[in-house]
Coordinates of C-alpha atoms in Angstrom, one line a residue:
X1 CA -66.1 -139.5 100.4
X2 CA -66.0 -141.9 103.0
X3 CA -64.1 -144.7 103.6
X4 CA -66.6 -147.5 103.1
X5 CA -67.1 -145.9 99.1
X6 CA -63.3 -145.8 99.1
X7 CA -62.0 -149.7 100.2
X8 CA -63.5 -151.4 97.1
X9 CA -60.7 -149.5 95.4
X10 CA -57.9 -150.1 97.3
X11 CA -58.8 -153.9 97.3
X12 CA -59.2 -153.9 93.8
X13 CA -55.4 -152.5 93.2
X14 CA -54.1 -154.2 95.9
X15 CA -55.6 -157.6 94.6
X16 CA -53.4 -156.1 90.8
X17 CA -56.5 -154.6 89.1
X18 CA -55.5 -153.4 85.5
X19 CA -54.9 -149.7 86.2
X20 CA -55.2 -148.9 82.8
X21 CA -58.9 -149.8 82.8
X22 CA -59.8 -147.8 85.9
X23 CA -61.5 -144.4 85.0
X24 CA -60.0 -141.1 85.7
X25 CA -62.9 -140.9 89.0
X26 CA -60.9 -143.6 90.3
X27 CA -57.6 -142.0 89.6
X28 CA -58.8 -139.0 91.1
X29 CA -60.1 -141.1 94.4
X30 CA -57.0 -143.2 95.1
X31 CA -54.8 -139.6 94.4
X32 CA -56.8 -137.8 97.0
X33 CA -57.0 -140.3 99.9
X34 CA -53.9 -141.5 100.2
X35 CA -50.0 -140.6 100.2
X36 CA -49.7 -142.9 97.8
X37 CA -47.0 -145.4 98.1
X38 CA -44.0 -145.8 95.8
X39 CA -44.9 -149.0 94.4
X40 CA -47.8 -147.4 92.8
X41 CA -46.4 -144.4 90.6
X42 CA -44.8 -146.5 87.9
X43 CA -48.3 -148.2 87.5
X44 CA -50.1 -144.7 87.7
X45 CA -47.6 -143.0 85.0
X46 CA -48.2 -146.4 83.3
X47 CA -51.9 -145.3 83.3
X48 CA -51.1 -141.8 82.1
X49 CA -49.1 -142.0 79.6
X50 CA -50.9 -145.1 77.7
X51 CA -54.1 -142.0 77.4
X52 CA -51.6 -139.2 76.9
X53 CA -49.7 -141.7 73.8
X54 CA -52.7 -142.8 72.3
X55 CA -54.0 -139.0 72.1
X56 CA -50.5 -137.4 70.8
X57 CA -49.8 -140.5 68.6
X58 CA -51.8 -139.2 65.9
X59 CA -51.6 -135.5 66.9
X60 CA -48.1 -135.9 66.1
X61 CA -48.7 -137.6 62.9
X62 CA -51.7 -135.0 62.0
X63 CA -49.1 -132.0 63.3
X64 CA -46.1 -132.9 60.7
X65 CA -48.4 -134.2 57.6
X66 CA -49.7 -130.9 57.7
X67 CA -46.3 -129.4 57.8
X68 CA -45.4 -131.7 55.2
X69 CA -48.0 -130.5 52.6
X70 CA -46.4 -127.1 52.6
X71 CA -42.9 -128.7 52.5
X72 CA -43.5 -130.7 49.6
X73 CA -44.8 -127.9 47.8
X74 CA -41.2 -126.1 48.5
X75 CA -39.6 -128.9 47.2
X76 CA -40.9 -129.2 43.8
X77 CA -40.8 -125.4 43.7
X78 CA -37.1 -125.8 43.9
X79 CA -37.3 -127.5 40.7
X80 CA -38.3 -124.7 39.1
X81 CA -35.4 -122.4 39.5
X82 CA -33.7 -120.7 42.7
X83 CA -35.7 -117.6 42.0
X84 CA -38.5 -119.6 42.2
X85 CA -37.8 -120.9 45.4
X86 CA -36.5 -118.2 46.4
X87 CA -39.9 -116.2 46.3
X88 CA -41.8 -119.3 47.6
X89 CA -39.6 -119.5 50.7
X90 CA -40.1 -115.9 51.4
X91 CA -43.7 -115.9 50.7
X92 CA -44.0 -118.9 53.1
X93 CA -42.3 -117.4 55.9
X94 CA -43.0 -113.7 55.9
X95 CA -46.7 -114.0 54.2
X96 CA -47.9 -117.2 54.7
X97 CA -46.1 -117.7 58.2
X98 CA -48.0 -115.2 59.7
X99 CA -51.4 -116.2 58.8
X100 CA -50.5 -119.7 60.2
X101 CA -49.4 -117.6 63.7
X102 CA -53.2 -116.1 63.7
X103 CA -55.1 -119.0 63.0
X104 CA -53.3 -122.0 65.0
X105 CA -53.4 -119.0 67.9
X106 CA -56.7 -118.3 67.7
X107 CA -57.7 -122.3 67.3
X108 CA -56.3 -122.5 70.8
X109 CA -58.9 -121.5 72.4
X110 CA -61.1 -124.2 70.7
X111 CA -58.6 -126.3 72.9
X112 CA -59.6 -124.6 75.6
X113 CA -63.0 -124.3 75.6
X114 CA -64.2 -127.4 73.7
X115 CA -62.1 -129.4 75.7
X116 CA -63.1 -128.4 79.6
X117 CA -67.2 -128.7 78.1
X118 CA -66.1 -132.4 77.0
X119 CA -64.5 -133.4 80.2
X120 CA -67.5 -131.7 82.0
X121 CA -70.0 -133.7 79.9
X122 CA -71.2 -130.3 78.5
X123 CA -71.6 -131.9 74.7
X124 CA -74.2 -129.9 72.9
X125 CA -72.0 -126.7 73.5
X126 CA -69.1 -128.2 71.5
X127 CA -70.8 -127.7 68.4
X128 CA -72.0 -124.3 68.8
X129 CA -68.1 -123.2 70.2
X130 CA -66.8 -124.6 66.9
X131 CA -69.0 -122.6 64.5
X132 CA -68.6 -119.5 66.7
X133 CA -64.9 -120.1 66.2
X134 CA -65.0 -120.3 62.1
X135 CA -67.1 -117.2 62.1
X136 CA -64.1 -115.8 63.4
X137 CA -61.1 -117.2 61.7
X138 CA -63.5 -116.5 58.3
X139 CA -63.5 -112.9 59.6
X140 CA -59.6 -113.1 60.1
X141 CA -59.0 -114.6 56.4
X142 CA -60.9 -111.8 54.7
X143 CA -59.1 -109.0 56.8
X144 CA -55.4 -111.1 55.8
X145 CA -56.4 -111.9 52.1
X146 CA -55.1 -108.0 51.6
X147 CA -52.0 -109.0 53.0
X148 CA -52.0 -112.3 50.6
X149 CA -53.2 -110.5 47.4
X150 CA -50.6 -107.0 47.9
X151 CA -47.7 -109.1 49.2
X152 CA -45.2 -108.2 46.8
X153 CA -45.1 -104.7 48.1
X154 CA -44.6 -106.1 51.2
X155 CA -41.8 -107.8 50.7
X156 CA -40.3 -105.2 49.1
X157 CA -40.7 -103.2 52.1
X158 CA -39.5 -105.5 54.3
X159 CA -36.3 -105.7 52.4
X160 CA -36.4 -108.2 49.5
X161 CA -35.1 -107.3 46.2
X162 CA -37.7 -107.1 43.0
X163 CA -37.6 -110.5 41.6
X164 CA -37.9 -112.3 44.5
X165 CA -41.2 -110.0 45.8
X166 CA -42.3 -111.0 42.7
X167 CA -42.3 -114.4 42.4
X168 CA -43.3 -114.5 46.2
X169 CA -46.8 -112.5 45.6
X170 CA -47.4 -115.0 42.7
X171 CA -47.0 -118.0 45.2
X172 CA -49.0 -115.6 47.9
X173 CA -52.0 -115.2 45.8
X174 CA -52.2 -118.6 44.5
X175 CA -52.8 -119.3 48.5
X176 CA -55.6 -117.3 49.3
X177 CA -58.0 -120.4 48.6
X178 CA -56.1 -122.0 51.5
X179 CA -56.0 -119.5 54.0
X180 CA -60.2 -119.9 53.9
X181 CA -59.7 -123.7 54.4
X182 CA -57.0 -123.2 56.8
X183 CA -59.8 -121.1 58.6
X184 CA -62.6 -124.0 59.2
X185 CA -60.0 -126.9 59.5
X186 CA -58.4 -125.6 62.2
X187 CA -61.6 -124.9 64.6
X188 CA -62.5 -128.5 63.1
X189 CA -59.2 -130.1 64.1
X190 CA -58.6 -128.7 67.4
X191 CA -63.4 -129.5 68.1
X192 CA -62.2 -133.5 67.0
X193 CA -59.2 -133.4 69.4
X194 CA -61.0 -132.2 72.1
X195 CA -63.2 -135.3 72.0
X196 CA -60.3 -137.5 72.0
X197 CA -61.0 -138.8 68.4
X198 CA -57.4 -138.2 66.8
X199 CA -57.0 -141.8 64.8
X200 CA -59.2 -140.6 61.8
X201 CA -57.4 -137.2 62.0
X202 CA -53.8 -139.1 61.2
X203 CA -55.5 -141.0 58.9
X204 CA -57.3 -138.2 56.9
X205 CA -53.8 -136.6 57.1
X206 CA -51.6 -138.9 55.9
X207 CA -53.9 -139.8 53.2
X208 CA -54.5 -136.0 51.2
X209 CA -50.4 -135.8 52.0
X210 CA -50.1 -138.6 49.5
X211 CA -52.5 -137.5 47.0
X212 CA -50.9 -134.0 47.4
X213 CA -47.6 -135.5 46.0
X214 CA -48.9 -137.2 43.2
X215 CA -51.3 -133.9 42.3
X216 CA -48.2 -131.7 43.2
X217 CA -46.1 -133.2 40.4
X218 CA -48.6 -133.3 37.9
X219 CA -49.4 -130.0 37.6
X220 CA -45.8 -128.6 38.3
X221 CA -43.9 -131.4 35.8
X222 CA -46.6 -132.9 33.4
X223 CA -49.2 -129.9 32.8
X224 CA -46.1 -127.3 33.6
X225 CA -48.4 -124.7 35.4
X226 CA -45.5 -123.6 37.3
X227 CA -45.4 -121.6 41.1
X228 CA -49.1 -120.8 40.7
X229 CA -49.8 -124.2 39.6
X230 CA -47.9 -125.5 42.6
X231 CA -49.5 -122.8 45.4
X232 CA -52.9 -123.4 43.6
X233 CA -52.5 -127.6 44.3
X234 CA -51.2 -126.9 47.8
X235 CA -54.5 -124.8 48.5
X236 CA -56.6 -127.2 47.1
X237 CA -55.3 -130.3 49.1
X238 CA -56.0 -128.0 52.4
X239 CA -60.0 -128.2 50.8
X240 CA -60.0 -132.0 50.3
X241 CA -58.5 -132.0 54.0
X242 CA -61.8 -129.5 55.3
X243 CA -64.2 -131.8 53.2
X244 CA -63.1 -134.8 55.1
X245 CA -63.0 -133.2 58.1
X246 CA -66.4 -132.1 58.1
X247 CA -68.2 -135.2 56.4
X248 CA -66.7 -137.2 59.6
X249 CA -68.2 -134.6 62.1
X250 CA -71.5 -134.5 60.2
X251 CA -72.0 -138.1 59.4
X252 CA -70.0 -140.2 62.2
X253 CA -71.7 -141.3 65.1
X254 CA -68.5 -140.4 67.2
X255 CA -69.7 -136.5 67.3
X256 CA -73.9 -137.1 67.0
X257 CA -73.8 -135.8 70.7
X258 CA -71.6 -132.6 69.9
X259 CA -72.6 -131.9 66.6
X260 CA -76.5 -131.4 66.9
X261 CA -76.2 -128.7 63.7
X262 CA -76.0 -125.7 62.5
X263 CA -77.1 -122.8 65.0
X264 CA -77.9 -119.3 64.8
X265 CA -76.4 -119.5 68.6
X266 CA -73.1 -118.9 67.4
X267 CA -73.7 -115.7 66.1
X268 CA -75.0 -114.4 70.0
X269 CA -72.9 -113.5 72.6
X270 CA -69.6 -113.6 70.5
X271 CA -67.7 -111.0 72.1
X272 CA -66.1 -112.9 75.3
X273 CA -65.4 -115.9 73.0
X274 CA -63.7 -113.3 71.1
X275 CA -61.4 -111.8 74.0
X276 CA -60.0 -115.3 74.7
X277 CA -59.7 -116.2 70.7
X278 CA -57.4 -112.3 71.0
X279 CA -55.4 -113.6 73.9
X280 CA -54.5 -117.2 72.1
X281 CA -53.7 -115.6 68.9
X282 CA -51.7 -113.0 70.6
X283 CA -49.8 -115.7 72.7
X284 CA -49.3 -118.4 69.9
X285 CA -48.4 -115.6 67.0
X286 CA -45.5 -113.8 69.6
X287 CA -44.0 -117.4 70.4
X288 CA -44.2 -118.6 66.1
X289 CA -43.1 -115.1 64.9
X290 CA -40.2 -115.5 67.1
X291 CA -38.4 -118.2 65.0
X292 CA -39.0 -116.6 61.5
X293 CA -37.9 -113.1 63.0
X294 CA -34.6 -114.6 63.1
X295 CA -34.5 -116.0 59.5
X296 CA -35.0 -112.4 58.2
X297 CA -33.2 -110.4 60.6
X298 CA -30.3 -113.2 59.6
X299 CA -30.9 -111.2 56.0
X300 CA -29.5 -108.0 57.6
X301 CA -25.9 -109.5 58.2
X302 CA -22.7 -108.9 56.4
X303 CA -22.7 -111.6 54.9
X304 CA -26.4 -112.7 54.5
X305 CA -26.0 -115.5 52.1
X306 CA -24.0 -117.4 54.3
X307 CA -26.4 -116.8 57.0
X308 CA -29.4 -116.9 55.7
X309 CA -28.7 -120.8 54.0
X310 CA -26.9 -121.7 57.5
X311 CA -29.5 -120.6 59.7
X312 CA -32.5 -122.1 57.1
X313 CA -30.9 -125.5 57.6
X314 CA -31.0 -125.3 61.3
X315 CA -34.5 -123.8 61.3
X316 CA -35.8 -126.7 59.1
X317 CA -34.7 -129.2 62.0
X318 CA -35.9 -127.1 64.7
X319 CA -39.1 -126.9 62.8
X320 CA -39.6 -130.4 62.4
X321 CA -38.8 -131.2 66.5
X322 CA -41.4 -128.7 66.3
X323 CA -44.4 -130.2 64.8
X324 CA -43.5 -133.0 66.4
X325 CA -43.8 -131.3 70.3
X326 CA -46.9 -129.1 68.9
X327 CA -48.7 -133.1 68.6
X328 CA -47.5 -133.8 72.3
X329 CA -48.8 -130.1 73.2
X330 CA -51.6 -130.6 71.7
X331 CA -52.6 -133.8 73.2
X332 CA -51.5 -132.1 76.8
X333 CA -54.2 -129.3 76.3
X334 CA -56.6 -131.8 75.8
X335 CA -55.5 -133.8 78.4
X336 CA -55.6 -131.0 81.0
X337 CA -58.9 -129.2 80.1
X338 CA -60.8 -132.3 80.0
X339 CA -59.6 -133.3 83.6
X340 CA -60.2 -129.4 84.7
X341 CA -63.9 -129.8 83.0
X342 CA -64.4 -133.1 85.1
X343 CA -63.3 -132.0 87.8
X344 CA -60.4 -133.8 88.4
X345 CA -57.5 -131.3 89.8
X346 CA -55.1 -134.3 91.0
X347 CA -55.2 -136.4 87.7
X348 CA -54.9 -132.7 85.7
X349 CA -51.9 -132.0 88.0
X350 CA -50.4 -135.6 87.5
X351 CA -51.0 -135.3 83.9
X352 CA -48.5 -132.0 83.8
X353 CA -46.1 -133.5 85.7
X354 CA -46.4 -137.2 83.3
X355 CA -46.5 -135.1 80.5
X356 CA -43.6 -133.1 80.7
X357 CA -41.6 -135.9 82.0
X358 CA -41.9 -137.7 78.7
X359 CA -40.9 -134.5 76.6
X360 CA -37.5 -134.0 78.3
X361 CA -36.7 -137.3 77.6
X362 CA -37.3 -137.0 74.5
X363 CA -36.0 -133.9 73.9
X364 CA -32.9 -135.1 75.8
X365 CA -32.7 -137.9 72.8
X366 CA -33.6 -135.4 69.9
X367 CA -30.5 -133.4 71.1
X368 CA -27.9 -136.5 70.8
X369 CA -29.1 -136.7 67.4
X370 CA -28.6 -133.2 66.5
X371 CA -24.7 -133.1 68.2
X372 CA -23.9 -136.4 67.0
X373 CA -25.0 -135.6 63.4
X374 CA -24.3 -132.3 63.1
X375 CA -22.0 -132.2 59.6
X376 CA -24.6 -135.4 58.2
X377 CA -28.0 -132.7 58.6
X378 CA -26.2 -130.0 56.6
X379 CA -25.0 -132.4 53.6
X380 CA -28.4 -132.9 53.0
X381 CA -29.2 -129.7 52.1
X382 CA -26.1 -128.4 50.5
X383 CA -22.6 -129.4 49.2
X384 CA -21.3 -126.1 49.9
X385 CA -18.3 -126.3 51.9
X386 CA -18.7 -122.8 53.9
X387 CA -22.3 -123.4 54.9
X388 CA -21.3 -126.6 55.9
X389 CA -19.0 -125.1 58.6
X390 CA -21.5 -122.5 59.3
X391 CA -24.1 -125.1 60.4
X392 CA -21.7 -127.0 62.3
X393 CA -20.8 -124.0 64.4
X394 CA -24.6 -123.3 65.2
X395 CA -25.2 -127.1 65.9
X396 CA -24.5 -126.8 69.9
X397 CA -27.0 -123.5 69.7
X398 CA -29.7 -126.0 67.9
X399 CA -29.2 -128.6 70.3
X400 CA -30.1 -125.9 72.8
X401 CA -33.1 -124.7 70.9
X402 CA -34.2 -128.4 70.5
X403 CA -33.9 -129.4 74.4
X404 CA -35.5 -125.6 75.3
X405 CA -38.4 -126.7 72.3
X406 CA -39.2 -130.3 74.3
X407 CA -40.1 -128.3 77.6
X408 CA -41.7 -124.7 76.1
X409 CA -44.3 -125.6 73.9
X410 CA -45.6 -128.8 76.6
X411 CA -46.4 -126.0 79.0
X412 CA -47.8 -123.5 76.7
X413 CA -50.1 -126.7 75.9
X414 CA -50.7 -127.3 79.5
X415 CA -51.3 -123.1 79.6
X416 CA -54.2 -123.5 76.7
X417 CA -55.9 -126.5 78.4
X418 CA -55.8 -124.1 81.7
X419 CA -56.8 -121.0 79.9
X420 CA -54.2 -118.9 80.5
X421 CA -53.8 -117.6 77.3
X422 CA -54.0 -113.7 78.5
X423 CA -51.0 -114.0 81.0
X424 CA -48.8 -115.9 78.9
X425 CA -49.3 -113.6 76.0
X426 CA -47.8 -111.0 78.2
X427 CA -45.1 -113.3 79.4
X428 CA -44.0 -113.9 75.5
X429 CA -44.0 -110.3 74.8
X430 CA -41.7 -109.4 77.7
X431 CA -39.3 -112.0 77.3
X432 CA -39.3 -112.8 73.5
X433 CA -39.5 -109.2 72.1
X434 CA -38.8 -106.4 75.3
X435 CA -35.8 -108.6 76.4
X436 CA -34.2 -111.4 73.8
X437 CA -35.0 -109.8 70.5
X438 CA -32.8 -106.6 71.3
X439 CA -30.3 -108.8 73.1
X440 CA -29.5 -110.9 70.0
X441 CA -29.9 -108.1 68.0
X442 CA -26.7 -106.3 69.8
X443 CA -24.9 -109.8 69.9
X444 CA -25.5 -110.1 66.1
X445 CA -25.0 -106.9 64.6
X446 CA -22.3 -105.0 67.4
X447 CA -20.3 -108.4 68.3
X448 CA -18.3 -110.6 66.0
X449 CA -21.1 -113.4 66.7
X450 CA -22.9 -112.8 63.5
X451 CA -26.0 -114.9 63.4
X452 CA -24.7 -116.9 66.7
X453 CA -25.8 -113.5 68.3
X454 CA -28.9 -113.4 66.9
X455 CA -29.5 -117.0 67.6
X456 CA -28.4 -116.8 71.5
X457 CA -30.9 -113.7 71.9
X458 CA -33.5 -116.2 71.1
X459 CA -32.2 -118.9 73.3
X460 CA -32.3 -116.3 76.3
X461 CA -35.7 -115.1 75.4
X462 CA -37.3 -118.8 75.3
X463 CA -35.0 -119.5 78.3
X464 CA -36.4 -116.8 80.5
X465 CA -40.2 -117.6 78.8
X466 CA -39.9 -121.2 79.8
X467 CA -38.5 -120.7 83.8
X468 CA -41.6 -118.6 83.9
X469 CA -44.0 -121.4 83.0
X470 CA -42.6 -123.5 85.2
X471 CA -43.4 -121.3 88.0
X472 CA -46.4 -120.5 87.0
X473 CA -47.6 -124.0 86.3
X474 CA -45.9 -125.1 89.7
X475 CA -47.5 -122.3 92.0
X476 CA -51.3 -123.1 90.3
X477 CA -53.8 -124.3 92.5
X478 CA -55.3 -127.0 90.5
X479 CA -58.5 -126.9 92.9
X480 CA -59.2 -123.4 91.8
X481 CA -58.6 -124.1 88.6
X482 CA -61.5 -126.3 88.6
X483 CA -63.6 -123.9 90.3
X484 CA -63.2 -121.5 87.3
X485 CA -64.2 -124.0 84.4
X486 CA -67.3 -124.9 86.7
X487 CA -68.2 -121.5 87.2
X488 CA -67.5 -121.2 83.1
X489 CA -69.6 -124.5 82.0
X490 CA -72.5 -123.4 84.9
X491 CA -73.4 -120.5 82.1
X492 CA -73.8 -122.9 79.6
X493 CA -75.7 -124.6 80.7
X494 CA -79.3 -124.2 79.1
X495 CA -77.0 -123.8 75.5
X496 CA -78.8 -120.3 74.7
X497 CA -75.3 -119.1 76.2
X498 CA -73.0 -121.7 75.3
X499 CA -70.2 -119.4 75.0
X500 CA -70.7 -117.8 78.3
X501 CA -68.0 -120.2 79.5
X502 CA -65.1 -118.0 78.3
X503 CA -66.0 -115.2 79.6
X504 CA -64.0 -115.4 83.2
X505 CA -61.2 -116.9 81.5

């Protein structure tokens, strides 16, 4: 571009031009011509985080409402007895956990996909990518409804005594119903985000969370329908959810250009969309399983009550800074593959760097909160004097986890807007599972570290996982990376093969 197309620009920031309302093309421009000066950068993270804010805003809010819906349903199942809960909890992390593992995985590569054809213009595809992905998280629910319907032998294998196993296969069952709508609200989610439109997401959110609540305590404290009752409410909030979610996409005018109907397209060609849909999976399930591993391996110790309450507490925080980074994730996948679709390596670069910028610091703040607090987070949970202690003494490993959990999950975002999902699947399995599952594992079980052991096995394997997205996402040539989601979006181009564009990924 020469500079005679290039000096309206420059005199329109040097004369204070809003940068805010300049386009991502012009972002690009004044990024590649330049070294650009000092004064600038504030304005130009100014520019990128007011897009990156408004985007994880409500991904954030959509991320823990959903959380919450499950949460709440733990809560009034605690007023139904300890065995109760007891089952519920079990059922949510060993059955249900690992459903949501598959499904969020495989969503990623809606992310991925969806979100390079929008920033490429490529709308029409959108709508076929997201039916070809329910075909297959439908396919996934059927094959896991087995798991759901027999998980009382399960858990039973897997170590849990009788009455527990019980109670958890009656909480299971009642969430087979979800798991379907869990399968087209995710695809549906992840096809909305990709177009930026995240406000009526929140909104949707926030609302069924309320009605959840009030529906929640009728059934478990007026109509007295029990666990069932309360698994059975929980599954059919997630339907009211999928019914909003697709009357916005089929009647608002926000998504007339990437919703053109159904198609019989997204049965063709399925296969390479498949391979990537593996890879996320695979990558997002090894990272999620991670965390619940050490809940139940915590059941093996010595003392396993002790441990097991202790570590719960610490996992619930941890699991809320999570939601809360999966928004921020979320809205840097989006971020990325849009710019990579456009054609804009410089901003997609700038927006890594912007993005994870803004997560250390808040990480860095989440972390005072945990180490200044640290006897306060336990006392809401318990008044038990020895698991009191015990959470205190893990507080300085959850402050790790929760600084580590601000960097991690920002690149694995920036990794599914990329489509890397392939490599970093191999990265998690190396370093979560080949090299800090056995480590904590000897720390726990052969040391007098107990559950610290097990606990700083993890920290090493996320440790190791996240130095190695660093240098991955450092070393990337952003201007190849647009090459390959051209070369991808070229093959979709006359829509008969709008899935083509995952096949080099």
């Amino acid at each position: 571009m020469g500079s005679a197309e290039y000096q309206p620009l420059l005199l329109g920031l040097d004369s204070h031009a809003r940068i805010p309302d300049l386009s991502s093309i012009a972002i690009e421009e004044f990024l590649e011509h330049r070294p650009v000066a000092s004064r600038w950068w504030p304005r130009l993270v100014g520019w990128e985080s007011r897009l990156l804010w408004i985007l994880s805003g409500a991904s954030i809010i959509v991320s823990i409402f959903n959380y919450m819906l499950s949460f709440v349903t733990l809560a009034f199942a605690g007023h139904l007895g300890s065995l109760e809960l007891a089952g519920a909890s079990i059922a949510s992390v060993g059955i249900q956990g690992l459903a949501y593992g598959i499904m969020l995985g495989m969503a990623s590569a809606v992310q991925t996909v969806c979100g390079q054809a929008y920033g490429a213009k490529k709308y029409a595809a959108m709508g076929v990518i997201c039916q070809r992905a329910i075909i297959l998280h439908l396919g996934a629910a059927v094959l896991l409804t087995f798991l759901y319907w027999f998980s009382g032998p399960i858990l039973v294998a897997i170590g849990q005594s009788e009455s527990i196993s019980e109670q958890g296969q009656i909480f299971a069952r009642g969430l087979i119903p979800q798991l379907y709508a869990f399968a087209i609200s995710c695809p549906m989610q992840r096809f909305l985000q990709a177009q930026n439109i995240v406000n009526p997401l929140a909104y949707m959110s926030v609302g069924v969370f309320l009605v959840h609540i009030v529906l929640t305590w009728l059934v478990v404290y007026v109509v007295d329908y029990g666990l069932l009752g309360a698994a059975l409410t929980l599954s059919f909030s997630w339907w009211v959810l999928v019914i909003l979610n697709g009357l916005y996409i089929l009647l608002s005018p926000s998504c007339k250009e990437t919703w053109t109907g159904f198609s019989i397209k997204a049965f063709k060609g399925i296969w390479p969309y498949f391979k990537l849909t593996v890879a996320s999976a695979v990558m997002l399930c090894l990272e999620i399983w991670y965390n619940q591993g050490l809940v139940l391996i915590s059941g093996l110790l010595p003392n396993p009550t002790i441990s097991l309450d202790s570590i719960s507490i610490c996992m619930n925080y941890l699991n809320w800074d999570m939601q809360f980074m999966l928004g921020l994730s979320a809205a840097a996948s989006v971020r990325v593959s849009n710019e990579l679709g456009a054609g804009h390596p410089r901003v997609a670069k700038f927006s890594v760097l912007v993005v994870n910028g803004t997560s250390i610091l808040i990480s860095i703040v989440f972390t005072i909160i945990v180490l200044v607090f640290k006897v306060g987070l336990s006392k809401l949970f318990t008044t038990d004097t020895e698991v009191i202690e015990a959470v205190s003494e893990l507080t300085p490993l959850l402050a790790i986890s929760v600084f580590l959990n601000g960097i991690q999950p920002i690149l694995s975002g920036v990794a599914i807007g990329s489509g890397w999902q392939g490599v970093v699947a191999y990265v998690n399995l190396t370093t979560y599972y080949i090299i800090g599952l056995p480590i904590g594992c000897v720390l726990g079980f052969k040391t007098s570290l107990g559950v610290a052991g097990i606990w700083w096995g993890m920290i090493i394997g996320v440790l190791l996982q996240t130095l190695t997205l660093i240098i991955l996402t450092a070393r990337t040539n952003w201007d190849a990376e647009v090459k390959r989601a051209a070369e991808r979006l070229k093959n979709s181009a006359d829509q008969e093969d709008a899935l083509d564009l995952v096949s080099d990924i």
